[in-house]
Amino acid sequence: MTTHPIAPAAPPDRRARARRWLASWRHRDTRAAYLFILPWLVGFALLTAGPMIASLVLSFTDYDGIGPTHNVGLDNYRQLFDDPSVATSLLNTLVFTALRVPLSMALALALAMLLLRVGRASGFFRTVFYLPVMTPSVAVGILFLLLFNGNAGVVNKALGLIGVTGPSWTTDSSWVKPGLVLTTLWAVGATVVIYLAALKTVPRELYEASELDGAGRWASFVHVTVPQISGALFFTLIVNTIASLQTFTEAYTAFYGTGNTQTYSSDAALFYVVYLFQQAFQFMHMGYASALSWLLFLVILVITVLQARLSKRFVHYEYEGDPR
């Protein structure tokens, strides 16, 4: 008996799919849907995709923002590896992110769990926690100088009341980034709101079952709460990581906003976007700044992909398979 190999399934007909897509425009609902998203599409094309393409083109040129452009090939990208400030600013940014993201997530989760126990008053406190998010970042940078001044800052005065000598937050390079991290914790309200919504969706019967099994509060938190809200945790991990890698306003306001070209703490507050901003608008090296921006884009992309890969082990979804 001769067996014949099974022929592979034919790929979907692209022309048929195109005809179906064109035919869908006959329906009023389809036209209405595209009309509603048209402002976003126009905004994305003009304010996001267009500038990205323009910066990619500029990254291969020598452009000062005024005169003509000169093609320099890959020279800007080669300079990234020879510029010591790139490595310094990138390291500062990564250290800041490694400190800020877990601390902000832990604090936000603790506050959300407290709000969950408040009951009816949670709406008021939720608003109070969220209000700092509306504070301008420039004001947060100024607040950093007021709170963490080594001589007359509120933080060091409070530490002195309990017999602790506070560090020089703005001049000691070892304490600049921790101080900035503590200042940014002021605005964890958005993460608190997300965690509170996630905590309210955890089924109560799961806690009851864990109590019947003899689990304590910590065991219930680890084995019930965290897996059930892991989707929200993963979302805020991604968002907070991207935001931290793009930190600019607070550090620039506190250390570079006075017109000085040097910080009070040498290069400890030289974050990557601060250096990018200097190259673009202080030294007018638009081509080199564009190359810097694409390097940051690649760094964020790699970190996000790694986080997404690791999430498959730790993120729990209620419907892992086909919901049908």
Tab-separated table of C-alpha atoms in Angstrom:
chain	number	residue	atom	x	y	z
A	1	MET	CA	0.000	0.000	0.000
A	2	THR	CA	1.482	3.298	-1.074
A	3	THR	CA	1.013	6.256	1.182
A	4	HIS	CA	1.042	9.739	-0.107
A	5	PRO	CA	2.199	12.651	2.002
A	6	ILE	CA	-0.526	14.990	3.077
A	7	ALA	CA	-0.275	18.228	1.207
A	8	PRO	CA	0.176	21.253	3.451
A	9	ALA	CA	-2.762	23.551	3.850
A	10	ALA	CA	-2.820	26.355	1.365
A	11	PRO	CA	-1.961	29.757	2.805
A	12	PRO	CA	-4.862	32.145	3.187
A	13	ASP	CA	-5.632	34.098	0.075
A	14	ARG	CA	-4.466	37.653	0.691
A	15	ARG	CA	-6.577	38.929	-2.149
A	16	ALA	CA	-9.681	37.385	-0.604
A	17	ARG	CA	-8.916	39.011	2.740
A	18	ALA	CA	-8.380	42.346	1.013
A	19	ARG	CA	-11.712	41.992	-0.788
A	20	ARG	CA	-13.450	41.191	2.514
A	21	TRP	CA	-11.832	44.223	4.145
A	22	LEU	CA	-12.960	46.485	1.304
A	23	ALA	CA	-16.420	44.964	1.431
A	24	SER	CA	-16.656	45.748	5.142
A	25	TRP	CA	-16.616	49.456	4.276
A	26	ARG	CA	-20.117	49.041	2.931
A	27	HIS	CA	-21.340	48.656	6.508
A	28	ARG	CA	-22.189	51.823	8.371
A	29	ASP	CA	-20.702	50.544	11.641
A	30	THR	CA	-17.297	50.006	10.035
A	31	ARG	CA	-17.194	53.514	8.645
A	32	ALA	CA	-18.288	54.924	11.987
A	33	ALA	CA	-15.582	52.961	13.826
A	34	TYR	CA	-12.809	54.250	11.570
A	35	LEU	CA	-14.222	57.768	11.824
A	36	PHE	CA	-13.963	57.621	15.623
A	37	ILE	CA	-10.326	56.465	15.566
A	38	LEU	CA	-9.364	58.856	12.757
A	39	PRO	CA	-8.178	61.619	15.149
A	40	TRP	CA	-5.878	59.121	16.877
A	41	LEU	CA	-4.559	57.848	13.533
A	42	VAL	CA	-3.820	61.394	12.368
A	43	GLY	CA	-2.188	62.260	15.697
A	44	PHE	CA	-0.098	59.102	15.653
A	45	ALA	CA	1.077	59.757	12.097
A	46	LEU	CA	1.934	63.418	12.692
A	47	LEU	CA	3.161	63.379	16.297
A	48	THR	CA	4.673	59.906	16.737
A	49	ALA	CA	5.427	57.996	13.545
A	50	GLY	CA	6.513	61.074	11.601
A	51	PRO	CA	8.985	62.363	14.220
A	52	MET	CA	10.354	58.849	14.703
A	53	ILE	CA	11.099	58.494	11.003
A	54	ALA	CA	12.578	61.991	10.904
A	55	SER	CA	14.846	61.267	13.892
A	56	LEU	CA	16.002	58.036	12.263
A	57	VAL	CA	16.986	59.952	9.138
A	58	LEU	CA	18.686	62.677	11.203
A	59	SER	CA	20.674	60.094	13.162
A	60	PHE	CA	22.768	59.537	10.028
A	61	THR	CA	23.492	63.231	9.550
A	62	ASP	CA	25.321	66.160	11.121
A	63	TYR	CA	22.578	68.712	11.729
A	64	ASP	CA	22.571	71.745	14.017
A	65	GLY	CA	18.885	72.592	13.694
A	66	ILE	CA	19.504	75.650	11.513
A	67	GLY	CA	21.913	74.969	8.669
A	68	PRO	CA	21.852	72.240	6.036
A	69	THR	CA	22.264	68.570	6.906
A	70	HIS	CA	25.406	66.640	6.083
A	71	ASN	CA	25.329	62.880	5.715
A	72	VAL	CA	27.839	61.219	8.060
A	73	GLY	CA	26.770	57.587	7.726
A	74	LEU	CA	27.260	55.598	10.908
A	75	ASP	CA	29.597	58.108	12.562
A	76	ASN	CA	26.994	59.145	15.155
A	77	TYR	CA	26.435	55.540	16.182
A	78	ARG	CA	30.180	54.905	16.380
A	79	GLN	CA	30.506	57.939	18.615
A	80	LEU	CA	28.015	56.392	21.058
A	81	PHE	CA	30.603	53.754	21.971
A	82	ASP	CA	33.431	56.298	22.339
A	83	ASP	CA	31.494	58.863	24.404
A	84	PRO	CA	32.025	58.175	28.148
A	85	SER	CA	28.988	60.295	29.045
A	86	VAL	CA	26.733	57.816	27.238
A	87	ALA	CA	27.852	54.956	29.462
A	88	THR	CA	27.667	57.139	32.589
A	89	SER	CA	24.176	58.459	31.865
A	90	LEU	CA	22.882	55.040	30.862
A	91	LEU	CA	24.271	53.452	34.035
A	92	ASN	CA	22.724	56.206	36.177
A	93	THR	CA	19.383	55.656	34.489
A	94	LEU	CA	19.496	51.870	34.929
A	95	VAL	CA	20.425	52.199	38.623
A	96	PHE	CA	17.625	54.709	39.165
A	97	THR	CA	15.153	52.382	37.427
A	98	ALA	CA	16.302	49.346	39.444
A	99	LEU	CA	15.703	51.313	42.652
A	100	ARG	CA	12.503	53.124	41.759
A	101	VAL	CA	10.397	50.441	40.077
A	102	PRO	CA	10.328	47.808	42.863
A	103	LEU	CA	10.015	50.435	45.610
A	104	SER	CA	7.138	52.230	43.900
A	105	MET	CA	5.321	48.963	43.192
A	106	ALA	CA	5.752	47.728	46.780
A	107	LEU	CA	4.581	51.040	48.254
A	108	ALA	CA	1.616	51.241	45.890
A	109	LEU	CA	0.558	47.677	46.702
A	110	ALA	CA	0.801	48.344	50.444
A	111	LEU	CA	-1.334	51.482	50.118
A	112	ALA	CA	-3.865	49.679	47.919
A	113	MET	CA	-4.251	46.894	50.465
A	114	LEU	CA	-4.804	49.502	53.193
A	115	LEU	CA	-7.460	51.200	51.071
A	116	LEU	CA	-9.148	47.846	50.571
A	117	ARG	CA	-9.731	47.684	54.337
A	118	VAL	CA	-10.994	51.262	54.681
A	119	GLY	CA	-14.374	50.537	53.156
A	120	ARG	CA	-16.576	53.440	52.120
A	121	ALA	CA	-13.889	56.018	52.793
A	122	SER	CA	-11.617	54.440	50.168
A	123	GLY	CA	-12.973	56.805	47.513
A	124	PHE	CA	-11.752	59.850	49.444
A	125	PHE	CA	-8.316	58.399	50.134
A	126	ARG	CA	-8.029	57.159	46.559
A	127	THR	CA	-8.467	60.754	45.392
A	128	VAL	CA	-5.941	61.995	47.951
A	129	PHE	CA	-3.340	59.456	46.812
A	130	TYR	CA	-3.934	60.273	43.159
A	131	LEU	CA	-3.679	64.071	43.482
A	132	PRO	CA	0.170	64.102	43.575
A	133	VAL	CA	0.140	62.539	40.107
A	134	MET	CA	-1.268	65.847	38.866
A	135	THR	CA	1.660	67.768	40.380
A	136	PRO	CA	3.947	69.199	37.660
A	137	SER	CA	7.262	67.386	37.460
A	138	VAL	CA	9.096	70.715	37.686
A	139	ALA	CA	7.532	71.280	41.106
A	140	VAL	CA	8.686	67.807	42.169
A	141	GLY	CA	12.255	68.716	41.195
A	142	ILE	CA	12.086	71.867	43.301
A	143	LEU	CA	10.522	69.867	46.113
A	144	PHE	CA	13.537	67.568	46.014
A	145	LEU	CA	15.872	70.490	46.718
A	146	LEU	CA	13.688	71.697	49.577
A	147	LEU	CA	13.258	68.312	51.233
A	148	PHE	CA	16.727	66.864	50.709
A	149	ASN	CA	18.973	69.861	51.210
A	150	GLY	CA	21.920	68.592	53.245
A	151	ASN	CA	22.002	71.566	55.614
A	152	ALA	CA	18.430	72.835	55.949
A	153	GLY	CA	16.313	70.124	54.327
A	154	VAL	CA	13.175	68.829	56.013
A	155	VAL	CA	14.303	65.204	55.723
A	156	ASN	CA	17.633	65.742	57.478
A	157	LYS	CA	15.978	67.842	60.183
A	158	ALA	CA	13.511	65.032	60.817
A	159	LEU	CA	16.351	62.507	60.966
A	160	GLY	CA	18.190	64.766	63.410
A	161	LEU	CA	15.243	64.612	65.812
A	162	ILE	CA	15.862	60.890	66.260
A	163	GLY	CA	19.631	61.266	66.467
A	164	VAL	CA	20.467	60.323	62.867
A	165	THR	CA	22.780	62.497	60.799
A	166	GLY	CA	21.338	62.779	57.339
A	167	PRO	CA	23.566	62.488	54.269
A	168	SER	CA	24.306	65.208	51.735
A	169	TRP	CA	21.588	64.187	49.319
A	170	THR	CA	22.414	66.754	46.618
A	171	THR	CA	26.219	66.716	46.774
A	172	ASP	CA	27.127	63.141	47.674
A	173	SER	CA	27.056	61.100	44.473
A	174	SER	CA	26.097	57.984	46.449
A	175	TRP	CA	22.844	59.582	47.668
A	176	VAL	CA	21.679	61.597	44.654
A	177	LYS	CA	19.792	58.765	42.974
A	178	PRO	CA	18.237	57.355	46.207
A	179	GLY	CA	17.060	60.879	47.022
A	180	LEU	CA	15.472	61.285	43.602
A	181	VAL	CA	13.846	57.871	43.962
A	182	LEU	CA	12.301	58.841	47.302
A	183	THR	CA	11.026	62.064	45.758
A	184	THR	CA	9.333	60.284	42.851
A	185	LEU	CA	7.523	57.962	45.286
A	186	TRP	CA	5.360	61.002	45.957
A	187	ALA	CA	3.393	60.165	42.789
A	188	VAL	CA	2.500	56.464	43.108
A	189	GLY	CA	-1.221	57.238	43.125
A	190	ALA	CA	-1.885	55.971	39.610
A	191	THR	CA	-0.347	52.598	40.470
A	192	VAL	CA	-2.343	52.521	43.725
A	193	VAL	CA	-5.603	52.950	41.802
A	194	ILE	CA	-4.697	50.099	39.425
A	195	TYR	CA	-3.778	47.752	42.266
A	196	LEU	CA	-6.922	48.618	44.222
A	197	ALA	CA	-9.092	47.750	41.224
A	198	ALA	CA	-7.212	44.465	40.793
A	199	LEU	CA	-7.513	43.561	44.487
A	200	LYS	CA	-11.278	44.030	44.362
A	201	THR	CA	-11.540	41.358	41.657
A	202	VAL	CA	-9.881	38.635	43.748
A	203	PRO	CA	-12.617	36.102	44.674
A	204	ARG	CA	-13.298	36.033	48.403
A	205	GLU	CA	-13.780	32.259	48.356
A	206	LEU	CA	-10.090	31.798	47.522
A	207	TYR	CA	-9.133	33.422	50.824
A	208	GLU	CA	-11.691	31.303	52.638
A	209	ALA	CA	-10.275	28.150	51.077
A	210	SER	CA	-6.738	29.135	52.059
A	211	GLU	CA	-7.877	29.750	55.649
A	212	LEU	CA	-9.447	26.281	55.743
A	213	ASP	CA	-6.122	24.866	54.592
A	214	GLY	CA	-4.414	26.583	57.520
A	215	ALA	CA	-2.681	29.321	55.544
A	216	GLY	CA	-1.790	32.499	57.399
A	217	ARG	CA	-2.015	36.059	56.091
A	218	TRP	CA	1.423	35.995	54.498
A	219	ALA	CA	0.788	32.641	52.813
A	220	SER	CA	-2.572	33.890	51.516
A	221	PHE	CA	-0.890	36.999	50.185
A	222	VAL	CA	1.835	35.038	48.388
A	223	HIS	CA	-0.288	32.177	47.046
A	224	VAL	CA	-3.633	33.931	46.477
A	225	THR	CA	-3.306	37.709	46.218
A	226	VAL	CA	-0.121	37.964	44.161
A	227	PRO	CA	-1.110	35.355	41.517
A	228	GLN	CA	-4.583	36.857	41.154
A	229	ILE	CA	-3.287	40.402	40.585
A	230	SER	CA	-0.170	39.357	38.664
A	231	GLY	CA	-1.607	40.808	35.459
A	232	ALA	CA	-1.837	44.258	37.055
A	233	LEU	CA	1.625	43.840	38.557
A	234	PHE	CA	3.069	42.987	35.156
A	235	PHE	CA	1.339	45.950	33.511
A	236	THR	CA	2.671	48.431	36.073
A	237	LEU	CA	6.123	46.827	35.874
A	238	ILE	CA	6.260	47.551	32.150
A	239	VAL	CA	4.831	51.067	32.426
A	240	ASN	CA	6.958	52.125	35.402
A	241	THR	CA	10.121	50.697	33.830
A	242	ILE	CA	9.595	52.623	30.604
A	243	ALA	CA	8.774	55.816	32.528
A	244	SER	CA	11.847	55.450	34.754
A	245	LEU	CA	14.159	54.904	31.784
A	246	GLN	CA	12.855	58.185	30.355
A	247	THR	CA	13.278	60.192	33.577
A	248	PHE	CA	14.132	63.787	32.797
A	249	THR	CA	12.203	66.639	34.385
A	250	GLU	CA	12.867	66.035	38.086
A	251	ALA	CA	16.622	65.560	37.653
A	252	TYR	CA	16.991	68.399	35.162
A	253	THR	CA	15.020	70.840	37.333
A	254	ALA	CA	16.938	69.960	40.489
A	255	PHE	CA	20.474	69.905	39.071
A	256	TYR	CA	20.523	71.559	35.649
A	257	GLY	CA	17.645	74.021	35.672
A	258	THR	CA	19.630	76.894	37.158
A	259	GLY	CA	21.674	77.373	33.995
A	260	ASN	CA	24.766	75.604	35.326
A	261	THR	CA	26.366	73.091	33.012
A	262	GLN	CA	27.652	71.022	35.940
A	263	THR	CA	25.575	69.423	38.654
A	264	TYR	CA	26.219	69.794	42.342
A	265	SER	CA	27.135	66.132	42.382
A	266	SER	CA	29.378	65.754	39.345
A	267	ASP	CA	27.696	63.275	36.958
A	268	ALA	CA	25.555	61.413	39.514
A	269	ALA	CA	22.387	63.109	38.255
A	270	LEU	CA	23.284	62.898	34.571
A	271	PHE	CA	20.433	60.717	33.364
A	272	TYR	CA	20.263	59.502	29.789
A	273	VAL	CA	17.444	61.782	28.614
A	274	VAL	CA	19.127	64.746	30.335
A	275	TYR	CA	22.270	64.086	28.292
A	276	LEU	CA	20.178	63.620	25.150
A	277	PHE	CA	18.478	66.965	25.825
A	278	GLN	CA	21.841	68.665	26.304
A	279	GLN	CA	23.170	67.326	23.023
A	280	ALA	CA	20.046	68.389	21.135
A	281	PHE	CA	19.205	71.806	22.582
A	282	GLN	CA	22.337	72.979	24.389
A	283	PHE	CA	25.059	71.880	21.965
A	284	MET	CA	22.711	71.693	18.933
A	285	HIS	CA	23.955	68.257	17.899
A	286	MET	CA	20.611	67.133	16.518
A	287	GLY	CA	22.003	64.207	14.542
A	288	TYR	CA	23.904	62.809	17.508
A	289	ALA	CA	20.891	63.355	19.785
A	290	SER	CA	18.751	61.392	17.321
A	291	ALA	CA	21.223	58.506	17.504
A	292	LEU	CA	21.026	58.707	21.304
A	293	SER	CA	17.247	58.500	21.153
A	294	TRP	CA	17.333	55.374	19.003
A	295	LEU	CA	19.798	53.729	21.368
A	296	LEU	CA	17.373	54.413	24.215
A	297	PHE	CA	14.561	52.980	22.099
A	298	LEU	CA	16.539	49.762	21.611
A	299	VAL	CA	17.373	49.535	25.325
A	300	ILE	CA	13.706	49.940	26.277
A	301	LEU	CA	12.690	47.414	23.607
A	302	VAL	CA	15.161	44.785	24.856
A	303	ILE	CA	14.172	45.250	28.515
A	304	THR	CA	10.460	45.103	27.660
A	305	VAL	CA	10.901	41.918	25.602
A	306	LEU	CA	12.823	40.280	28.457
A	307	GLN	CA	10.113	41.257	30.924
A	308	ALA	CA	7.450	39.874	28.601
A	309	ARG	CA	9.339	36.582	28.298
A	310	LEU	CA	9.715	36.264	32.063
A	311	SER	CA	6.060	37.131	32.587
A	312	LYS	CA	5.019	33.790	31.072
A	313	ARG	CA	6.310	32.113	34.238
A	314	PHE	CA	4.864	34.475	36.805
A	315	VAL	CA	1.731	36.078	35.348
A	316	HIS	CA	-1.458	34.166	36.041
A	317	TYR	CA	-4.444	34.453	33.742
A	318	GLU	CA	-7.777	32.987	34.681
A	319	TYR	CA	-8.317	31.615	31.168
A	320	GLU	CA	-5.025	30.134	30.037
A	321	GLY	CA	-6.482	28.277	27.072
A	322	ASP	CA	-9.226	28.919	24.569
A	323	PRO	CA	-12.116	30.516	26.509
A	324	ARG	CA	-14.588	28.686	24.292
